[in-house]
Coordinates of C-alpha atoms in Angstrom, one line a residue:
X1 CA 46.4 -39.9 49.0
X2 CA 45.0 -36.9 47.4
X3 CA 45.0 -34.7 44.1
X4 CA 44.7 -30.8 44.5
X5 CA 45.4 -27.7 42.7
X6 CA 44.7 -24.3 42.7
X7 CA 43.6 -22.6 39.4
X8 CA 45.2 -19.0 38.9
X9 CA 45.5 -16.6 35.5
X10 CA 48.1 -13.6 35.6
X11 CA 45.1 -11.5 35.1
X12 CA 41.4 -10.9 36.0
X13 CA 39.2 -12.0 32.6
X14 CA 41.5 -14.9 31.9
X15 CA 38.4 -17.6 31.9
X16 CA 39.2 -18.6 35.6
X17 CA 36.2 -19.2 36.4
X18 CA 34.8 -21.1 33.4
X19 CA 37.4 -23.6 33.1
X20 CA 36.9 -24.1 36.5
X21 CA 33.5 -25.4 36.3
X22 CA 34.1 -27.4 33.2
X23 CA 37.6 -29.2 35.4
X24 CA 34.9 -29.6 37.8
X25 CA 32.1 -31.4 35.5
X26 CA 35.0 -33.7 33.8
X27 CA 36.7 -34.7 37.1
X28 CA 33.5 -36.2 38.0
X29 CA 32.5 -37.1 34.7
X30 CA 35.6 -39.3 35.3
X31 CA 34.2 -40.8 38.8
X32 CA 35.8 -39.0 41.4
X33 CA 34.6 -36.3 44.2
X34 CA 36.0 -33.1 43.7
X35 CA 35.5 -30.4 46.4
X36 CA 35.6 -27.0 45.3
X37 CA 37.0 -23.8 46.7
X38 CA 37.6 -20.1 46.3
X39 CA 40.3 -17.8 46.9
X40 CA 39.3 -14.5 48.6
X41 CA 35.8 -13.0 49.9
X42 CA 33.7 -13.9 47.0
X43 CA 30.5 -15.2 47.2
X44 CA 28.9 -15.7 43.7
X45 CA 31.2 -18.5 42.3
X46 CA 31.6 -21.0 45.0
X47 CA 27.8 -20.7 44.3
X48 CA 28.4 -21.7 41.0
X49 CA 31.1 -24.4 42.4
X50 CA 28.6 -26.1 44.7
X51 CA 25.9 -26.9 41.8
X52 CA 28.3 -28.4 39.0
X53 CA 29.9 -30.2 42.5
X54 CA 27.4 -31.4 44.8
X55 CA 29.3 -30.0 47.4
X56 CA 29.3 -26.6 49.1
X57 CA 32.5 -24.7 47.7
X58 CA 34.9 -22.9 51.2
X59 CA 36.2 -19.6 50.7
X60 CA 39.9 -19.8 51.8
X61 CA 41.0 -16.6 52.2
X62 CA 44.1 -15.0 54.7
X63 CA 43.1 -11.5 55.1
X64 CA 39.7 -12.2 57.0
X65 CA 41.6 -15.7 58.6
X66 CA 44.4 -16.5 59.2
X67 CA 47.1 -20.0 57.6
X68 CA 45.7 -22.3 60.6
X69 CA 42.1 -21.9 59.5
X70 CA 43.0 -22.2 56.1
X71 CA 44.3 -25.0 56.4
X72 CA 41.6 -26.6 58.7
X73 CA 39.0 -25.9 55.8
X74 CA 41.0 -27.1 53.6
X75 CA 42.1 -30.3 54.9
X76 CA 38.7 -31.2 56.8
X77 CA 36.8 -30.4 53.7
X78 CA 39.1 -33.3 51.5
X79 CA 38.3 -35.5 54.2
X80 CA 35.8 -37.2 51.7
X81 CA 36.9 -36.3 48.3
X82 CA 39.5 -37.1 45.7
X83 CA 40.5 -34.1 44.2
X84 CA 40.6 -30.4 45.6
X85 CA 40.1 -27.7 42.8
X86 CA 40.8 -24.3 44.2
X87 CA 39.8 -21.3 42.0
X88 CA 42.2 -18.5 42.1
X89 CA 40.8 -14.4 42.9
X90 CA 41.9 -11.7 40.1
X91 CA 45.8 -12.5 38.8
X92 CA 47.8 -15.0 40.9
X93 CA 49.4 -12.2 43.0
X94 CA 47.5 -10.0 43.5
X95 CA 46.4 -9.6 47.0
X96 CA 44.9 -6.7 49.5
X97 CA 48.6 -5.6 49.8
X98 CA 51.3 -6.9 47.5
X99 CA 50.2 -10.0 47.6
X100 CA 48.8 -10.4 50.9
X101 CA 46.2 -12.8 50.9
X102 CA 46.4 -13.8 46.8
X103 CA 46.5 -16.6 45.4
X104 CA 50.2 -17.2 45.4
X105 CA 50.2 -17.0 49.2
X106 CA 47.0 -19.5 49.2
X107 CA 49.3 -21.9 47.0
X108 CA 52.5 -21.4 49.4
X109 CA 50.1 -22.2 52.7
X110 CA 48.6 -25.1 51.1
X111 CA 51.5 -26.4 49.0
X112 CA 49.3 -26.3 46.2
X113 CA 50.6 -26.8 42.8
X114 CA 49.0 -23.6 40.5
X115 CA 47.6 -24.2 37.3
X116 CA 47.6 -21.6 35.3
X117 CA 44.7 -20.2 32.8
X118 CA 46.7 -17.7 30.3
X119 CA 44.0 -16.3 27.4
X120 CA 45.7 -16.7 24.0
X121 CA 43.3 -15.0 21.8
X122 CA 45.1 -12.6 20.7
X123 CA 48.8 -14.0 21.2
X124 CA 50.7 -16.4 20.0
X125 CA 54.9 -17.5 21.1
X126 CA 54.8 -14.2 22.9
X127 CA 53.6 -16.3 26.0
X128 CA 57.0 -17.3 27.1
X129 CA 58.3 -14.1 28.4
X130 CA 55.0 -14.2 30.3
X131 CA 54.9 -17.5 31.5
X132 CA 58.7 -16.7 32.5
X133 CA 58.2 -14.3 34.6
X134 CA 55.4 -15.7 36.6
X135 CA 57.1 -19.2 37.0
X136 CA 60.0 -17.2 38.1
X137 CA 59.1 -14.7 40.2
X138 CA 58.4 -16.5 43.3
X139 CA 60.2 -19.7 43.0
X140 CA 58.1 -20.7 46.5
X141 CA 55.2 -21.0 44.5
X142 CA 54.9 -23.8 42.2
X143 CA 53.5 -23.0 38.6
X144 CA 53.4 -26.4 37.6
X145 CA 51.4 -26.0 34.7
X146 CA 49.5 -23.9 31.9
X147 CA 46.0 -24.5 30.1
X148 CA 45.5 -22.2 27.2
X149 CA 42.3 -20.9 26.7
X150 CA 40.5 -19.2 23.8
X151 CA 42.5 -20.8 21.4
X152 CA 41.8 -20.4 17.8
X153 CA 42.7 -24.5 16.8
X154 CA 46.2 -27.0 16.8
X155 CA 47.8 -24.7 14.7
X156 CA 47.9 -21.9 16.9
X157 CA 48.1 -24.2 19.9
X158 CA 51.4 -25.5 18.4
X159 CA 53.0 -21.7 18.7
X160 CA 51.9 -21.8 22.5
X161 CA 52.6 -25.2 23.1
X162 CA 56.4 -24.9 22.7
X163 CA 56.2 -21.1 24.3
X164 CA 55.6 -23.0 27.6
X165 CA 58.2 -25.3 27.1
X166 CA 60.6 -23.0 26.3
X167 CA 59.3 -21.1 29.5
X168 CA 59.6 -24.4 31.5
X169 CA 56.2 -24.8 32.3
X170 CA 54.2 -28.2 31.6
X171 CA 51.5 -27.9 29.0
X172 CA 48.1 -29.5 29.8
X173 CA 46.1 -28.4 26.6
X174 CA 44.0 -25.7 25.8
X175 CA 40.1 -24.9 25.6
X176 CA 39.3 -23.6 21.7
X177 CA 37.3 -20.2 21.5
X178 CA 33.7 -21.1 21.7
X179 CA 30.5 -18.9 21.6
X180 CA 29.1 -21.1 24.3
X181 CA 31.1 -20.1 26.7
X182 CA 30.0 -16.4 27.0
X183 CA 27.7 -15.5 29.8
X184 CA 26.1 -12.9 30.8
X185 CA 27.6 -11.1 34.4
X186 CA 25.6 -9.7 36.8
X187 CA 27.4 -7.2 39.2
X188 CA 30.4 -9.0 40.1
X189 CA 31.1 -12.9 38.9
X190 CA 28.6 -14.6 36.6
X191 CA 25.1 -14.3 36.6
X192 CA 22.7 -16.2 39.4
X193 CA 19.7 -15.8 37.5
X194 CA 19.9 -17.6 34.2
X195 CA 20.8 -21.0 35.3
X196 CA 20.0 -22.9 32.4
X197 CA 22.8 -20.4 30.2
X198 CA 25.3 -21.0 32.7
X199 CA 24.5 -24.9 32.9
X200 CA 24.9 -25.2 29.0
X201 CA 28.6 -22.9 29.1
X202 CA 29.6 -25.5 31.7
X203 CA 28.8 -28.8 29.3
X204 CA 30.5 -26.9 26.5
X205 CA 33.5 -25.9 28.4
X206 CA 33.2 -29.8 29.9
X207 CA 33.1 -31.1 26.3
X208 CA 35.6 -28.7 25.3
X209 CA 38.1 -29.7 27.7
X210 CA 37.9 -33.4 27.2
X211 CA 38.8 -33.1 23.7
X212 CA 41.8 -31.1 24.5
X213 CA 43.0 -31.3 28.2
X214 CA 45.4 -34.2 29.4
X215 CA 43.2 -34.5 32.8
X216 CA 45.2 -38.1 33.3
X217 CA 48.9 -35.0 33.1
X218 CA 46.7 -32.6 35.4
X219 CA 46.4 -35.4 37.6
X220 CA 49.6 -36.7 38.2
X221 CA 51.1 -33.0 38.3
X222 CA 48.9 -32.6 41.4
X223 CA 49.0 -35.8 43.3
X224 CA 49.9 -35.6 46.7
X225 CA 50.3 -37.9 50.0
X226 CA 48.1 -35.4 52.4
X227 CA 46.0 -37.2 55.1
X228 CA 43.6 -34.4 55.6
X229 CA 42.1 -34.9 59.7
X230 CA 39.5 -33.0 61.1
X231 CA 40.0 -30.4 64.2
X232 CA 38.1 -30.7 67.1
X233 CA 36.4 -28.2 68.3
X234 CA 35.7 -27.5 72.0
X235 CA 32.1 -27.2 73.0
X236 CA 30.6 -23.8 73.3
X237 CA 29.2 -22.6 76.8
X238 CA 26.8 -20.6 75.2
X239 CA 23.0 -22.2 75.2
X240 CA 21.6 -24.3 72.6
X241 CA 20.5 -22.1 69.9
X242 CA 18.3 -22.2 66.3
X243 CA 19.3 -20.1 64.0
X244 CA 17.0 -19.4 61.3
X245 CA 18.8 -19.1 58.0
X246 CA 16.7 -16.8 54.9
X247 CA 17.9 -19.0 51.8
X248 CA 16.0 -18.4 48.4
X249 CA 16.6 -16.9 45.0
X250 CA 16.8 -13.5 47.0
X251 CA 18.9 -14.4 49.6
X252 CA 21.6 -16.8 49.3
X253 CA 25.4 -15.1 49.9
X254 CA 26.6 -16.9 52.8
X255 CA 30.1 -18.1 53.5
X256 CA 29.5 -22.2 54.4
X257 CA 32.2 -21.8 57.3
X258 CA 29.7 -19.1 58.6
X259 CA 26.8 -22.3 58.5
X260 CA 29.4 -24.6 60.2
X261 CA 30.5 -22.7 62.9
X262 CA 26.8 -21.6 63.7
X263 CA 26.0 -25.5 63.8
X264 CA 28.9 -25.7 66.0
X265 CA 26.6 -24.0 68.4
X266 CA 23.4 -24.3 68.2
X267 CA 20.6 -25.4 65.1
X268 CA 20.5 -24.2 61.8
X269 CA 17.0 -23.9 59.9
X270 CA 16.3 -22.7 56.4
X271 CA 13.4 -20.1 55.2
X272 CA 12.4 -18.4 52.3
X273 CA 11.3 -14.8 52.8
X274 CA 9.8 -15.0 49.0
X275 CA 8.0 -18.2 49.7
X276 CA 7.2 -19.0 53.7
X277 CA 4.2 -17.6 55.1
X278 CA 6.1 -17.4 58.5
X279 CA 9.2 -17.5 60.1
X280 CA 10.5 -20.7 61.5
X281 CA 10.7 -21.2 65.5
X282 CA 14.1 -19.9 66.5
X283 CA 16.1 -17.4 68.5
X284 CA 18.3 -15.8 65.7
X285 CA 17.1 -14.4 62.0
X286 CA 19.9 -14.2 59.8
X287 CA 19.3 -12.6 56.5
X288 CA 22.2 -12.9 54.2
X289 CA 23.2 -11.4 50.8
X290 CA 21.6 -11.8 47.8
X291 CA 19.7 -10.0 45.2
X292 CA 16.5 -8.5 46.8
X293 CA 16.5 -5.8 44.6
X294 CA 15.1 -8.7 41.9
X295 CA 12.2 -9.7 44.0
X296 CA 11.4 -6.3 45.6
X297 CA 8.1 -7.0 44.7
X298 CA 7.3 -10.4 46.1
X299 CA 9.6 -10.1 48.8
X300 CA 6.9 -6.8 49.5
X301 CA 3.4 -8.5 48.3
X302 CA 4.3 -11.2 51.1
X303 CA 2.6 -9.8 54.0
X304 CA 2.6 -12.4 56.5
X305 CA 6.2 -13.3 56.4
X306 CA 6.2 -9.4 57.1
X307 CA 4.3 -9.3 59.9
X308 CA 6.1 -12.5 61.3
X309 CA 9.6 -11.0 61.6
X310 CA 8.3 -7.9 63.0
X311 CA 6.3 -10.1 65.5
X312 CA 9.8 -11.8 66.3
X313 CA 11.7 -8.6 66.7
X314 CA 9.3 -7.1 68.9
X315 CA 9.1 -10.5 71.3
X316 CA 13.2 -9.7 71.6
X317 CA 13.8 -11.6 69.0
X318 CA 17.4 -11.3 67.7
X319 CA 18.3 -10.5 63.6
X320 CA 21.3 -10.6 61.8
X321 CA 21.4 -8.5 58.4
X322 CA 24.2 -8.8 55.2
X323 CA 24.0 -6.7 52.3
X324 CA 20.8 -7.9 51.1
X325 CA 19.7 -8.7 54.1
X326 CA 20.4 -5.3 55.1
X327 CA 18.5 -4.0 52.2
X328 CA 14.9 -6.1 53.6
X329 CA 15.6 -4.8 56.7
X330 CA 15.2 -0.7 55.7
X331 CA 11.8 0.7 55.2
X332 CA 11.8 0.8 51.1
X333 CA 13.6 -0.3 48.0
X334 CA 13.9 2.3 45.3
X335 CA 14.6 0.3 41.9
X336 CA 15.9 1.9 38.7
X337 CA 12.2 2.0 37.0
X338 CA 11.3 4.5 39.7
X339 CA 9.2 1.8 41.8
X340 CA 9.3 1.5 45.3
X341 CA 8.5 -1.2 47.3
X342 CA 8.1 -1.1 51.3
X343 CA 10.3 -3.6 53.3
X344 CA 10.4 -4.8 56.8
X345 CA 10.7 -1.4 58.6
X346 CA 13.2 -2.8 61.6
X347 CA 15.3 0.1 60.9
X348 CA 14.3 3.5 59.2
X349 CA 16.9 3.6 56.3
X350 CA 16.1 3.3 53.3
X351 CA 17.9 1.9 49.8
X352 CA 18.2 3.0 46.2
X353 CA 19.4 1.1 43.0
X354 CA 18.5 4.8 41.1
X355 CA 22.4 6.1 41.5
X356 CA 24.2 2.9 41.3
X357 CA 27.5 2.9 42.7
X358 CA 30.2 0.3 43.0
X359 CA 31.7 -0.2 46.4
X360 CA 33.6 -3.1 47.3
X361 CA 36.6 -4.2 49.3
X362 CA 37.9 -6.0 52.6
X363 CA 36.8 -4.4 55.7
X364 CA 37.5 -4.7 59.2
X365 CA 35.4 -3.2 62.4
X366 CA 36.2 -3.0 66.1
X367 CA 33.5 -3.9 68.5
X368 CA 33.5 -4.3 71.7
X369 CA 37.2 -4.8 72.1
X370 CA 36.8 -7.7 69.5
X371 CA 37.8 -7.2 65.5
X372 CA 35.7 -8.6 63.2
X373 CA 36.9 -9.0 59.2
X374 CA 34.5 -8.9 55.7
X375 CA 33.8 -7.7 52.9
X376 CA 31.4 -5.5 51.4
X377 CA 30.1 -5.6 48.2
X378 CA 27.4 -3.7 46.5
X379 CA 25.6 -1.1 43.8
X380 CA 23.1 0.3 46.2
X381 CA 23.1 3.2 48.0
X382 CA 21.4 3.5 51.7
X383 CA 20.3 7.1 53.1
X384 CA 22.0 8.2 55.6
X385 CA 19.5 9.5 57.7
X386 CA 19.0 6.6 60.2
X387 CA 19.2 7.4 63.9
X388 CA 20.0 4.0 64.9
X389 CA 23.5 4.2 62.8
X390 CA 25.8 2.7 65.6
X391 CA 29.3 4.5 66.5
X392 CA 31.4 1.8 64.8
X393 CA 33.7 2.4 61.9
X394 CA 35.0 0.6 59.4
X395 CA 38.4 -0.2 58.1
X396 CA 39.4 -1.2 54.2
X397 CA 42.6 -3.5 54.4
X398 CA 45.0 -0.6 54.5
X399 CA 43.6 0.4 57.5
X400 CA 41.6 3.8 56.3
X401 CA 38.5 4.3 57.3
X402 CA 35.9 4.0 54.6
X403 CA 32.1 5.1 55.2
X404 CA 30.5 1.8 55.7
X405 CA 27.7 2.2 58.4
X406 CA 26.2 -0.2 61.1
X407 CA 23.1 -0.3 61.9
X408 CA 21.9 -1.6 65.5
X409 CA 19.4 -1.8 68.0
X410 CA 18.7 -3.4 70.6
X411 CA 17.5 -6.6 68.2
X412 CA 19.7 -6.3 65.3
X413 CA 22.6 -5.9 63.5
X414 CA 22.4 -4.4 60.0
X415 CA 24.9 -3.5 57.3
X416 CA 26.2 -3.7 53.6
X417 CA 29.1 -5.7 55.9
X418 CA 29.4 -9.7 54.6
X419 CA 31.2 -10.5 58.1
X420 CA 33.5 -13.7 58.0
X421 CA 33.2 -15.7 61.2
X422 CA 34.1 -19.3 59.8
X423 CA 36.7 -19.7 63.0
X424 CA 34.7 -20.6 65.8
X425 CA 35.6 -18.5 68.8
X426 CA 35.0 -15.5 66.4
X427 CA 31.2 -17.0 65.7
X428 CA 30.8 -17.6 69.4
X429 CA 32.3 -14.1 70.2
X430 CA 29.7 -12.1 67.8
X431 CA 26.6 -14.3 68.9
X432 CA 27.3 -13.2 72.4
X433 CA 27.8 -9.6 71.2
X434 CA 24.1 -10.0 69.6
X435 CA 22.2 -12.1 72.1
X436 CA 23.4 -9.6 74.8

């Protein structure tokens, strides 16, 4: 027997992700194990997820996997806990087409009841229509119930209160405007550097929600009779690897199912490019995402870690670059106060924060016969100079092609390309690709 639902908002900026964390904090306030999870490709708030959890937080999302391994992170992640919360992406439909791979369609897979976050700030009985027409759109997915947030005390809660009921939705409460709960962002998602901030918005909206959430009527709204089992996986044929892992304030975006289906095949050690001297003994570097760009200097000053991935590249030695990664790969990092700072030096790019520029979306390439599925997310911009830019390209999720380059020698892989390989056979078929 198990409790899960999935938190959604009929729009981006509704407090998703906030109320989230502070559902998380009181669940376990109130003794039980909640395991956290994301909808879609993002990377910076199952970060947040895992710290108020204890647990990594899954990213369960249909356009870079498909319903069967969605369902076997879901249900082999609540092998050990007592409530699933699932945080919605952008408004509860929206998805890379329609709503293809939204939240709704998480729900339907998952037949999860969705709890939504509506912002009331500057509304009042003019919620029903709203919460109408979401309830009703889709009967197949269950809106079960509403949470108010930003709401300016009872008396205004009183005018929402019988909105939803008059829209048929169950009320669970609402979280009153606070100052507290304003954080800072950073790029996309809330900020990674200013933990203590973040940490106090979380007690606040923790505090905030036990005085005015009925967690015992979220609950019992969301209680189901799921007996979640574990798949087996088959053993790999590929040799017994180590993978070393870069995991430190500068590196640090990496989907968990990524970690579990490389330990499906091989060793998984940790190292911190900012604070090792050396690179562990292993076969495969894999530098992840992050924000390098914030410790361009250390990650620079650090000469021996330097010289020790170089040495490993040299000696055949296999790397693996995301986004950040990609970034410590290049030759240089030009920041926005003119500075420079010299990188790795694997490949001859380099990368600029001096012309930021948003780019962000699903993509898929084609290698080898095989079709791997990410995303990419960034603000820098990488010269496009390099001779060792591969003849691959890259696909958005309507299937145009979008200037998103790949980088590889015989060594390594680099890109601004956040590849999703949490099924196994699609980990196992991009090792080979790279070991071969």
């Amino acid at each position: 027997m198990k409790n899960s639902f999935l938190i959604a908002a009929p729009s981006s900026n509704s407090g998703k992700t906030i109320v989230t964390l502070g559902l998380i904090k009181a669940l376990k306030a109130n003794g039980l194990e909640v395991q956290p999870f994301k909808c879609g490709p993002d990377y910076i708030d199952p970060i947040h997820h895992a710290k108020i959890a204890g647990r990594a937080s899954y990213n369960l999302d249909l356009w870079m996997s498909d319903e069967d391994h969605v369902r076997d992170v879901f249900q082999s992640k609540m092998c050990n806990a007592d409530v699933g919360v699932v945080e919605g992406v952008m408004g509860l439909f929206d998805g890379a087409r329609r709503d293809k791979g939204s939240s709704a369609e998480i729900a339907q897979v998952l037949d999860l009841p969705v709890v939504l976050i509506v912002n009331a700030a500057a509304t009042a009985y003019s919620v029903a229509p709203l919460l109408y027409g979401v309830k009703n759109f889709n009967p197949k997915v269950k809106v079960q119930g509403v949470i108010f947030n930003k709401v300016s005390g009872d008396s205004h809660y009183q005018f929402l209160k019988e909105a939803a009921e008059d829209a048929g939705v169950t009320t669970l409460g609402y979280v009153r405007k606070d100052e507290r709960l304003t954080m800072e962002s950073r790029h996309l998602g809330l900020s990674l550097t200013d933990d203590a901030s973040i940490l106090n918005a979380v007690d606040a909206a923790c505090e905030l929600i036990q005085e005015n959430v009925d967690l015992d009527s979220l609950l019992r709204i969301s209680f189901k009779n799921i007996e979640p089992t574990k798949k087996s996986i088959s053993a790999s044929d590929l040799p017994r690897l180590r993978f070393g892992i870069a995991n430190d304030e500068a590196f640090n975006f990496m989907y968990p199912a990524n970690v579990d289906a490389l330990k499906q095949i091989g060793e998984v050690i940790y190292f911190s490019p900012l604070n090792d001297s050396k690179i562990p003994r292993c076969d495969v570097l894999w530098f992840p995402g992050g924000y390098p760009e914030l410790f361009a200097k250390q990650l620079s000053e650090n000469i021996s870690m330097i010289e020790s991935i170089r040495k490993f590249e040299k000696g055949g030695g296999k790397l693996i670059a995301e986004c950040g990664g990609m970034m410590y790969l290049g030759t240089s990092v030009e920041l926005q106060d003119d500075s420079t700072h010299q990188m790795i030096g694997i490949f001859d790019y380099k990368t600029s924060l001096k012309n930021m520029k948003l780019k962000l979306g699903y993509r898929s390439v084609c290698v080898d016969g095989e079709e791997y599925k990410g995303h990419e997310f960034h603000y820098s911009v990488v010269s496009e100079s390099s001779a060792k830019k591969a003849d691959i390209n890259a696909l958005s999720a309507r299937g145009t092609k979008v200037m998103m380059p790949i980088y590889r020698t015989a060594n390594a892989w680099s890109s601004y390309f956040h590849i999703y390989l949490g099924q196994p056979q699609k980990m196992k078929n991009f090792i080979e690709l790279i070991m071969s």
